[in-house]
C-alpha cells in the first residue's frame, strides 16, 4: 500500500553513503576516546608508582585526596571503556544495515540525533517515554 503523504517518502533505513558518513564519524570518535582512555591509564599507573610519598607519616589527608582522585580517574576510565564499546556496537549495526533504526519504535532516528549521540539506539520520543 502506498501512503497518502506525497510530500515525503517514509524512509525506513539509511543509504550506504549515509551509513559510511556515520562510520567515519564513529571511527573518529573511537580514535579520540581510545586516546583519552590511554591518557587515563597513564595517569593511573603514574599515581601507582609514587608510593614513596605514601610511606611518610602525617600525609593521611593527602592520601585520602589522592585515593579519591584515583577513584574518579578509575570511574572516568570505566565510562570511557563503555563508551568505546557502545561506539563499536554502532559500527556493527552499520555493518548489519540496522544503524539508525530505533530499537523501540522501528522508526528512523533523525540524523541530527545520530550526529550528536552516534551510539544511540532510540529516537528521543522513545527515550523520553522510557523515562
mmCIF file of C-alpha atoms in Angstrom:
data_model
loop_
_atom_site.group_PDB
_atom_site.id
_atom_site.type_symbol
_atom_site.label_atom_id
_atom_site.label_comp_id
_atom_site.label_asym_id
_atom_site.label_seq_id
_atom_site.Cartn_x
_atom_site.Cartn_y
_atom_site.Cartn_z
ATOM 1 C CA UNK A 1 0.000 0.000 0.000
ATOM 2 C CA UNK A 2 1.171 3.491 -0.774
ATOM 3 C CA UNK A 3 0.974 6.289 1.727
ATOM 4 C CA UNK A 4 -1.162 9.338 1.078
ATOM 5 C CA UNK A 5 1.652 11.628 2.196
ATOM 6 C CA UNK A 6 3.211 12.694 -1.098
ATOM 7 C CA UNK A 7 5.450 15.419 0.315
ATOM 8 C CA UNK A 8 7.822 12.937 1.937
ATOM 9 C CA UNK A 9 8.551 9.293 1.303
ATOM 10 C CA UNK A 10 8.737 7.286 4.503
ATOM 11 C CA UNK A 11 12.351 6.173 4.771
ATOM 12 C CA UNK A 12 12.970 3.031 6.816
ATOM 13 C CA UNK A 13 16.785 2.913 6.765
ATOM 14 C CA UNK A 14 19.809 4.961 5.813
ATOM 15 C CA UNK A 15 21.572 4.552 2.464
ATOM 16 C CA UNK A 16 25.063 3.053 2.191
ATOM 17 C CA UNK A 17 26.582 6.503 1.636
ATOM 18 C CA UNK A 18 24.820 7.852 4.733
ATOM 19 C CA UNK A 19 25.987 4.814 6.723
ATOM 20 C CA UNK A 20 29.556 5.427 5.526
ATOM 21 C CA UNK A 21 29.296 9.029 6.705
ATOM 22 C CA UNK A 22 28.269 7.766 10.160
ATOM 23 C CA UNK A 23 31.033 5.130 10.060
ATOM 24 C CA UNK A 24 33.639 7.878 9.567
ATOM 25 C CA UNK A 25 32.167 9.941 12.411
ATOM 26 C CA UNK A 26 32.089 6.958 14.785
ATOM 27 C CA UNK A 27 35.574 5.756 13.808
ATOM 28 C CA UNK A 28 36.958 9.224 14.606
ATOM 29 C CA UNK A 29 35.124 9.273 17.959
ATOM 30 C CA UNK A 30 36.549 5.817 18.812
ATOM 31 C CA UNK A 31 40.072 7.034 17.983
ATOM 32 C CA UNK A 32 39.695 10.077 20.276
ATOM 33 C CA UNK A 33 38.063 8.010 23.045
ATOM 34 C CA UNK A 34 40.903 5.449 22.932
ATOM 35 C CA UNK A 35 43.497 8.230 23.184
ATOM 36 C CA UNK A 36 41.675 9.629 26.226
ATOM 37 C CA UNK A 37 41.498 6.148 27.766
ATOM 38 C CA UNK A 38 45.251 5.714 27.222
ATOM 39 C CA UNK A 39 45.846 9.059 28.960
ATOM 40 C CA UNK A 40 43.644 7.985 31.887
ATOM 41 C CA UNK A 41 45.506 4.665 32.139
ATOM 42 C CA UNK A 42 48.800 6.597 32.154
ATOM 43 C CA UNK A 43 47.525 8.811 34.970
ATOM 44 C CA UNK A 44 46.504 5.745 36.966
ATOM 45 C CA UNK A 45 49.829 3.968 36.535
ATOM 46 C CA UNK A 46 51.732 7.179 37.413
ATOM 47 C CA UNK A 47 49.712 7.538 40.623
ATOM 48 C CA UNK A 48 50.542 3.923 41.497
ATOM 49 C CA UNK A 49 54.281 4.435 41.079
ATOM 50 C CA UNK A 50 54.713 7.297 43.564
ATOM 51 C CA UNK A 51 54.398 5.113 46.630
ATOM 52 C CA UNK A 52 57.341 6.846 48.383
ATOM 53 C CA UNK A 53 55.163 9.759 49.486
ATOM 54 C CA UNK A 54 52.553 7.432 50.929
ATOM 55 C CA UNK A 55 55.142 5.906 53.246
ATOM 56 C CA UNK A 56 55.733 9.219 55.002
ATOM 57 C CA UNK A 57 53.662 9.589 58.191
ATOM 58 C CA UNK A 58 51.273 12.530 58.538
ATOM 59 C CA UNK A 59 50.121 12.557 54.950
ATOM 60 C CA UNK A 60 46.740 10.971 55.567
ATOM 61 C CA UNK A 61 44.814 13.972 54.239
ATOM 62 C CA UNK A 62 46.831 13.960 51.026
ATOM 63 C CA UNK A 63 46.471 10.186 50.810
ATOM 64 C CA UNK A 64 42.706 10.480 51.090
ATOM 65 C CA UNK A 65 42.661 13.126 48.388
ATOM 66 C CA UNK A 66 44.907 11.033 46.146
ATOM 67 C CA UNK A 67 42.696 7.982 46.712
ATOM 68 C CA UNK A 68 39.593 9.970 45.810
ATOM 69 C CA UNK A 69 41.260 11.353 42.694
ATOM 70 C CA UNK A 70 42.369 7.853 41.700
ATOM 71 C CA UNK A 71 38.822 6.543 42.181
ATOM 72 C CA UNK A 72 37.433 9.337 39.992
ATOM 73 C CA UNK A 73 40.013 8.521 37.324
ATOM 74 C CA UNK A 74 39.025 4.843 37.541
ATOM 75 C CA UNK A 75 35.362 5.808 37.059
ATOM 76 C CA UNK A 76 36.231 8.009 34.073
ATOM 77 C CA UNK A 77 38.232 5.151 32.550
ATOM 78 C CA UNK A 78 35.331 2.712 33.069
ATOM 79 C CA UNK A 79 32.914 5.184 31.475
ATOM 80 C CA UNK A 80 35.298 5.685 28.559
ATOM 81 C CA UNK A 81 35.571 1.904 28.021
ATOM 82 C CA UNK A 82 31.779 1.610 27.989
ATOM 83 C CA UNK A 83 31.528 4.500 25.507
ATOM 84 C CA UNK A 84 34.040 2.785 23.188
ATOM 85 C CA UNK A 85 32.053 -0.479 23.431
ATOM 86 C CA UNK A 86 28.843 1.384 22.536
ATOM 87 C CA UNK A 87 30.540 3.036 19.548
ATOM 88 C CA UNK A 88 31.900 -0.335 18.394
ATOM 89 C CA UNK A 89 28.384 -1.796 18.678
ATOM 90 C CA UNK A 90 27.163 1.083 16.498
ATOM 91 C CA UNK A 91 29.756 0.111 13.866
ATOM 92 C CA UNK A 92 28.351 -3.438 13.938
ATOM 93 C CA UNK A 93 24.859 -2.037 13.371
ATOM 94 C CA UNK A 94 26.239 -0.127 10.383
ATOM 95 C CA UNK A 95 27.697 -3.393 9.021
ATOM 96 C CA UNK A 96 24.311 -5.084 9.574
ATOM 97 C CA UNK A 97 22.496 -2.107 7.994
ATOM 98 C CA UNK A 98 20.376 -1.671 11.118
ATOM 99 C CA UNK A 99 22.104 1.516 12.247
ATOM 100 C CA UNK A 100 19.831 4.474 12.887
ATOM 101 C CA UNK A 101 16.682 2.422 13.375
ATOM 102 C CA UNK A 102 15.045 2.879 16.792
ATOM 103 C CA UNK A 103 15.020 -0.410 18.701
ATOM 104 C CA UNK A 104 11.767 0.601 20.407
ATOM 105 C CA UNK A 105 9.661 2.173 17.654
ATOM 106 C CA UNK A 106 11.328 0.862 14.496
ATOM 107 C CA UNK A 107 11.388 4.430 13.169
ATOM 108 C CA UNK A 108 14.426 6.091 11.660
ATOM 109 C CA UNK A 109 16.415 8.095 14.223
ATOM 110 C CA UNK A 110 16.956 11.645 12.888
ATOM 111 C CA UNK A 111 20.450 12.374 11.536
ATOM 112 C CA UNK A 112 20.866 15.310 13.917
ATOM 113 C CA UNK A 113 20.428 12.989 16.903
ATOM 114 C CA UNK A 114 22.819 10.407 15.465
ATOM 115 C CA UNK A 115 25.456 13.076 14.851
ATOM 116 C CA UNK A 116 25.128 14.279 18.456
ATOM 117 C CA UNK A 117 24.866 10.776 20.004
ATOM 118 C CA UNK A 118 26.175 8.364 17.347
ATOM 119 C CA UNK A 119 25.821 5.284 19.567
ATOM 120 C CA UNK A 120 22.132 5.857 20.358
ATOM 121 C CA UNK A 121 19.630 3.102 19.617
ATOM 122 C CA UNK A 122 16.471 5.123 20.257
ATOM 123 C CA UNK A 123 14.642 8.171 18.986
ATOM 124 C CA UNK A 124 14.151 10.976 21.520
ATOM 125 C CA UNK A 125 10.448 10.095 21.537
ATOM 126 C CA UNK A 126 11.193 6.523 22.659
ATOM 127 C CA UNK A 127 13.871 7.626 25.116
ATOM 128 C CA UNK A 128 11.517 10.111 26.795
ATOM 129 C CA UNK A 129 8.715 7.534 27.078
ATOM 130 C CA UNK A 130 11.172 5.188 28.751
ATOM 131 C CA UNK A 131 11.802 7.912 31.391
#
